[in-house]
Coordinates of C-alpha atoms in Angstrom, one line a residue:
M17 CA -85.5 -63.1 111.7
K18 CA -86.0 -64.0 108.2
K19 CA -85.7 -60.4 107.3
M20 CA -82.3 -60.2 108.8
I21 CA -81.1 -63.3 107.1
F22 CA -82.3 -61.9 103.7
L23 CA -80.3 -58.6 104.4
L24 CA -77.1 -60.4 105.4
S25 CA -77.3 -62.6 102.2
G26 CA -77.8 -59.5 100.1
L27 CA -74.8 -58.0 101.5
I28 CA -72.8 -60.9 100.9
L29 CA -73.6 -61.2 97.4
I30 CA -72.9 -57.5 96.8
N31 CA -69.4 -57.9 98.2
C32 CA -68.8 -60.9 96.2
S33 CA -69.8 -59.2 93.0
K34 CA -67.4 -56.2 93.7
S35 CA -64.4 -58.4 94.6
G36 CA -64.9 -60.4 91.4
G37 CA -65.2 -57.4 89.3
E38 CA -62.0 -55.9 90.9
Q39 CA -60.2 -59.2 90.4
Q40 CA -61.2 -59.2 86.7
E41 CA -60.0 -55.6 86.3
V42 CA -56.7 -56.4 88.0
K43 CA -56.3 -59.4 85.7
A44 CA -57.1 -57.3 82.6
D45 CA -54.4 -54.7 83.7
L46 CA -51.9 -57.5 84.4
M47 CA -52.5 -58.8 80.8
E48 CA -51.9 -55.5 79.3
V49 CA -48.6 -55.0 81.2
L50 CA -47.5 -58.4 80.1
T51 CA -48.3 -57.8 76.5
E52 CA -46.5 -54.5 76.5
D53 CA -43.4 -56.3 78.0
K54 CA -43.5 -58.9 75.4
A55 CA -43.9 -56.4 72.4
P56 CA -40.4 -55.4 71.1
S57 CA -39.5 -51.8 71.8
P58 CA -38.0 -49.6 69.2
A59 CA -35.3 -48.5 71.4
A60 CA -34.3 -52.0 72.0
A61 CA -33.9 -52.8 68.4
P62 CA -30.3 -53.3 67.2
P63 CA -28.7 -50.4 65.2
P64 CA -28.3 -50.9 61.4
P65 CA -24.7 -51.6 60.1
P66 CA -22.8 -48.5 58.9
L67 CA -23.1 -47.8 55.2
S68 CA -20.2 -47.7 52.9
V69 CA -19.1 -44.9 50.7
S70 CA -20.9 -46.1 47.8
E71 CA -24.1 -47.0 49.7
K72 CA -23.9 -43.5 51.2
L73 CA -23.8 -41.9 47.7
V74 CA -26.8 -44.1 46.4
S75 CA -28.8 -43.2 49.4
D76 CA -27.8 -39.4 49.0
E77 CA -28.7 -39.6 45.3
N78 CA -32.1 -41.1 46.1
V79 CA -32.8 -38.1 48.2
T80 CA -31.3 -35.8 45.7
N81 CA -33.6 -37.1 42.8
K82 CA -36.5 -36.4 45.0
E83 CA -35.5 -33.0 46.2
T84 CA -33.4 -31.3 43.5
Y85 CA -34.7 -30.3 40.1
I86 CA -32.9 -31.9 37.0
P87 CA -33.7 -30.5 33.6
K88 CA -35.4 -32.7 31.1
K89 CA -35.5 -32.9 27.3
T90 CA -39.1 -31.9 27.4
D91 CA -37.9 -28.5 28.9
T92 CA -38.1 -25.6 26.7
I93 CA -34.8 -24.5 25.2
S94 CA -33.9 -22.2 22.4
K95 CA -33.0 -23.7 19.0
K96 CA -29.2 -24.4 18.4
I97 CA -28.6 -24.0 14.5
I98 CA -25.1 -24.0 13.1
K99 CA -24.9 -22.2 9.7
N100 CA -21.9 -22.8 7.2
G101 CA -21.2 -21.6 3.8
D102 CA -18.7 -21.8 0.8
M103 CA -18.6 -19.3 -1.9
K104 CA -16.4 -19.0 -5.0
I105 CA -16.4 -15.8 -7.0
Q106 CA -14.6 -14.8 -10.0
V107 CA -13.4 -11.2 -10.1
G108 CA -11.6 -8.9 -12.3
D109 CA -9.2 -7.3 -9.9
I110 CA -8.3 -9.1 -6.7
K111 CA -6.9 -6.0 -5.0
K112 CA -9.9 -3.9 -5.9
T113 CA -12.3 -6.6 -4.8
Q114 CA -10.4 -7.4 -1.6
N115 CA -11.2 -3.6 -0.3
Q116 CA -14.7 -4.2 -1.1
V117 CA -14.9 -7.4 0.6
Y118 CA -13.4 -5.9 3.8
E119 CA -16.0 -3.1 3.8
I120 CA -18.7 -5.7 3.6
I121 CA -17.3 -7.8 6.6
K122 CA -16.9 -4.6 8.6
K123 CA -20.7 -3.7 7.8
N124 CA -21.8 -6.9 9.2
N125 CA -19.9 -7.1 12.2
A126 CA -17.8 -9.9 11.0
Y127 CA -14.1 -10.8 11.2
I128 CA -11.5 -12.9 9.1
Q129 CA -10.4 -15.9 11.0
K130 CA -7.9 -16.8 8.3
E131 CA -6.5 -15.4 5.1
E132 CA -4.5 -16.9 2.4
F133 CA -3.3 -15.6 -1.2
Q134 CA -1.9 -17.6 -3.8
N135 CA -0.4 -16.3 -7.3
T136 CA 0.2 -18.8 -9.9
D137 CA 0.8 -18.8 -13.7
M138 CA -2.8 -19.8 -14.1
D139 CA -4.8 -17.7 -11.7
D140 CA -4.9 -15.5 -8.6
N141 CA -6.6 -16.9 -5.4
L142 CA -7.6 -15.1 -2.3
S143 CA -9.1 -17.5 0.3
L144 CA -11.0 -16.1 3.5
I145 CA -12.4 -17.8 6.5
I146 CA -15.0 -15.3 7.8
R147 CA -16.9 -15.4 11.2
V148 CA -20.1 -13.5 11.2
P149 CA -22.7 -13.1 13.9
H150 CA -25.6 -15.7 13.4
K151 CA -28.2 -12.9 12.5
N152 CA -26.0 -11.2 9.9
F153 CA -25.1 -14.4 8.0
D154 CA -27.8 -14.2 5.4
A155 CA -27.1 -10.4 4.8
L156 CA -23.4 -11.1 4.3
I157 CA -24.1 -13.9 1.7
H158 CA -26.5 -11.5 0.0
S159 CA -23.8 -8.8 -0.3
F160 CA -21.2 -11.1 -1.7
S161 CA -23.6 -12.4 -4.1
D162 CA -24.6 -9.0 -5.7
G163 CA -21.8 -6.5 -6.9
V164 CA -18.6 -8.4 -6.1
G165 CA -18.2 -10.5 -9.1
T166 CA -19.5 -13.7 -10.9
V167 CA -20.5 -16.4 -8.3
L168 CA -19.1 -19.6 -9.6
S169 CA -20.4 -21.8 -6.7
K170 CA -22.2 -21.3 -3.5
N171 CA -23.1 -24.0 -0.8
I172 CA -25.0 -23.1 2.4
S173 CA -25.8 -25.6 5.1
S174 CA -27.7 -25.6 8.5
N175 CA -27.1 -28.1 11.2
D176 CA -29.7 -28.4 14.1
V177 CA -27.8 -29.4 17.2
T178 CA -30.4 -28.7 19.9
E179 CA -30.7 -32.2 20.8
E180 CA -27.0 -32.7 21.3
Y181 CA -26.7 -29.4 23.2
T182 CA -29.6 -30.6 25.6
D183 CA -28.1 -34.0 26.1
I184 CA -24.8 -32.4 27.3
A185 CA -26.4 -29.7 29.3
I186 CA -28.5 -32.5 31.1
K187 CA -25.5 -34.6 31.8
L188 CA -23.5 -31.7 33.0
A189 CA -26.3 -30.7 35.5
N190 CA -26.4 -34.3 37.1
K191 CA -22.4 -34.4 37.2
K192 CA -22.4 -31.1 39.1
I193 CA -25.1 -32.5 41.5
Y194 CA -23.1 -35.7 42.1
L195 CA -20.0 -33.6 42.7
E196 CA -21.6 -31.6 45.5
K197 CA -22.8 -34.9 47.2
Y198 CA -19.2 -36.2 47.0
R199 CA -17.8 -33.1 48.5
D200 CA -20.4 -33.5 51.3
L201 CA -19.3 -37.3 51.8
L202 CA -15.7 -36.1 51.8
K203 CA -16.5 -33.9 55.0
K204 CA -18.0 -37.0 56.5
A205 CA -15.5 -39.5 55.6
A206 CA -14.2 -41.7 58.7
T207 CA -11.2 -43.3 57.2
T208 CA -8.4 -42.6 54.9
K209 CA -9.5 -45.2 52.4
D210 CA -12.9 -43.6 52.1
M211 CA -11.2 -40.1 51.8
L212 CA -8.8 -41.3 48.8
E213 CA -11.9 -43.1 47.1
I214 CA -14.0 -39.9 47.3
Q215 CA -11.1 -37.6 46.2
E216 CA -10.6 -39.9 43.1
N217 CA -14.1 -39.6 42.2
I218 CA -14.2 -35.9 42.6
R219 CA -11.2 -35.5 40.2
D220 CA -12.9 -37.6 37.6
L221 CA -16.1 -35.7 37.9
E222 CA -14.3 -32.2 37.6
D223 CA -12.6 -33.6 34.5
E224 CA -15.9 -34.7 32.8
I225 CA -17.6 -31.4 33.9
D226 CA -14.6 -29.4 32.3
V227 CA -15.1 -31.5 29.0
A228 CA -18.7 -30.9 29.0
E229 CA -18.5 -27.1 29.6
G230 CA -15.9 -27.0 26.9
S231 CA -18.3 -28.7 24.5
L232 CA -21.1 -26.4 25.3
R233 CA -18.8 -23.4 24.8
F234 CA -17.8 -24.8 21.4
I235 CA -21.5 -25.4 20.2
D236 CA -22.4 -21.9 21.5
D237 CA -19.5 -20.2 19.5
R238 CA -20.5 -22.1 16.4
V239 CA -24.1 -21.2 16.9
N240 CA -23.6 -17.6 17.7
Y241 CA -21.0 -17.1 15.0
S242 CA -21.5 -18.8 11.5
T243 CA -18.5 -19.6 9.2
L244 CA -18.2 -18.6 5.6
N245 CA -15.3 -19.9 3.4
L246 CA -14.9 -17.3 0.6
N247 CA -12.7 -17.9 -2.4
L248 CA -12.0 -14.8 -4.8
Y249 CA -10.8 -16.2 -8.1
K250 CA -9.0 -14.3 -10.9
E251 CA -8.0 -16.5 -14.1
K252 CA -5.0 -15.5 -16.1
V253 CA -5.9 -15.9 -19.8
R254 CA -2.7 -16.8 -21.6
S255 CA -4.1 -17.3 -24.9
S256 CA -5.1 -13.7 -25.5
A257 CA -1.7 -12.6 -24.4
T258 CA 0.1 -15.0 -26.6
S259 CA -1.8 -14.0 -29.6
K260 CA -0.3 -10.6 -29.5
I261 CA 3.3 -11.9 -29.7
G262 CA 5.0 -11.7 -33.1
F263 CA 6.5 -14.7 -34.9
G264 CA 10.0 -13.6 -34.3
S265 CA 9.5 -13.6 -30.5
R266 CA 7.9 -16.9 -30.6
F267 CA 10.9 -18.2 -32.7
V268 CA 13.3 -17.0 -30.1
D269 CA 11.3 -18.4 -27.3
S270 CA 11.3 -21.7 -29.1
V271 CA 15.0 -21.8 -29.7
T272 CA 15.5 -20.8 -26.1
E273 CA 13.2 -23.5 -24.9
G274 CA 14.9 -26.1 -27.1
W275 CA 18.3 -25.0 -25.8
N276 CA 17.3 -25.3 -22.2
S277 CA 15.9 -28.7 -22.8
F278 CA 19.3 -29.8 -24.5
V279 CA 21.3 -28.3 -21.5
S280 CA 19.0 -30.1 -19.1
F281 CA 19.4 -33.6 -21.1
M282 CA 23.3 -33.1 -21.0
L283 CA 23.2 -32.3 -17.3
G284 CA 21.2 -35.4 -16.8
I285 CA 23.8 -37.6 -18.6
I286 CA 26.6 -36.0 -16.8
S287 CA 25.0 -36.8 -13.4
L288 CA 25.4 -40.4 -14.3
W289 CA 29.2 -40.2 -14.4
P290 CA 29.7 -43.0 -11.7
F291 CA 27.9 -45.5 -13.9
F292 CA 30.2 -44.7 -16.9
L293 CA 33.3 -45.5 -14.8
L294 CA 31.9 -49.1 -14.3
I295 CA 31.6 -49.8 -18.0
P296 CA 35.3 -50.4 -18.7
V297 CA 35.5 -52.6 -15.4
I298 CA 32.6 -54.7 -16.6
I299 CA 34.0 -55.1 -20.2
F300 CA 37.5 -56.0 -18.6
I301 CA 35.8 -58.7 -16.4
W302 CA 33.8 -60.1 -19.2
R303 CA 36.7 -60.5 -21.7
K304 CA 38.8 -62.3 -19.1
W305 CA 36.1 -64.7 -18.3
K306 CA 35.5 -65.4 -22.2
S307 CA 39.2 -66.0 -22.7
K308 CA 39.2 -68.4 -19.8
K309 CA 36.3 -70.3 -21.2
E310 CA 37.9 -70.7 -24.6
D311 CA 41.0 -72.2 -23.1

């Protein structure tokens, strides 16, 4: 009998322990479900407010700066050196020297940008503005210095514009990137106001890009082709010519010059005839005023 009682008690204890464990497991599962229900779901989060055109551009620019390569000043770039020169050469015969100069210009693949000739009583002057490839600039200067005439003056200068060129190139690259982002935004514009704003920004950027490209072309032209201002000078020596003239010729020239001066003086006086007409009127008025004062 006692064995039966012990067996029944053991069974009851085993059942109680199983039921308690099951209840604890059920309670644990229920707490997990409640915790998941209380945690905010990503799908239930409110959508972010729509971005404006400027905010979209800033967001896109941030992505662009991470994904797109932009050149920097530290990048390797060829030197941009602008060379200019001024030369003044005294020659014996302008026409003969001019042909020689043309041959030198042709030999160095240069060309004349501007040509000006002046013939005065004192001298003859031939001024040339010559554009020459950068690599031939020194050879051209050397050719003019030897065999053309007497060099009266020479001034050669070099200007390094590498930094200026790099700055413009970097800004141009950035503007082109921004232009593409604006064009992408224009395709996604939802309102007329946004479209007009984006189109205005696109026009401004296109103008700035044209100016920057023009500046780079101008610098490239000055770098690739150097400029030389050449002046060929022939002095007319009047003293030597005058010494060969005899006394009689000088006397005739002096008489002629005196007569021309006298004629010029008389013509100048005659040109004042309106003032001479006023003299009698002034004298008449003065006498009449004087007579009244005496009375």
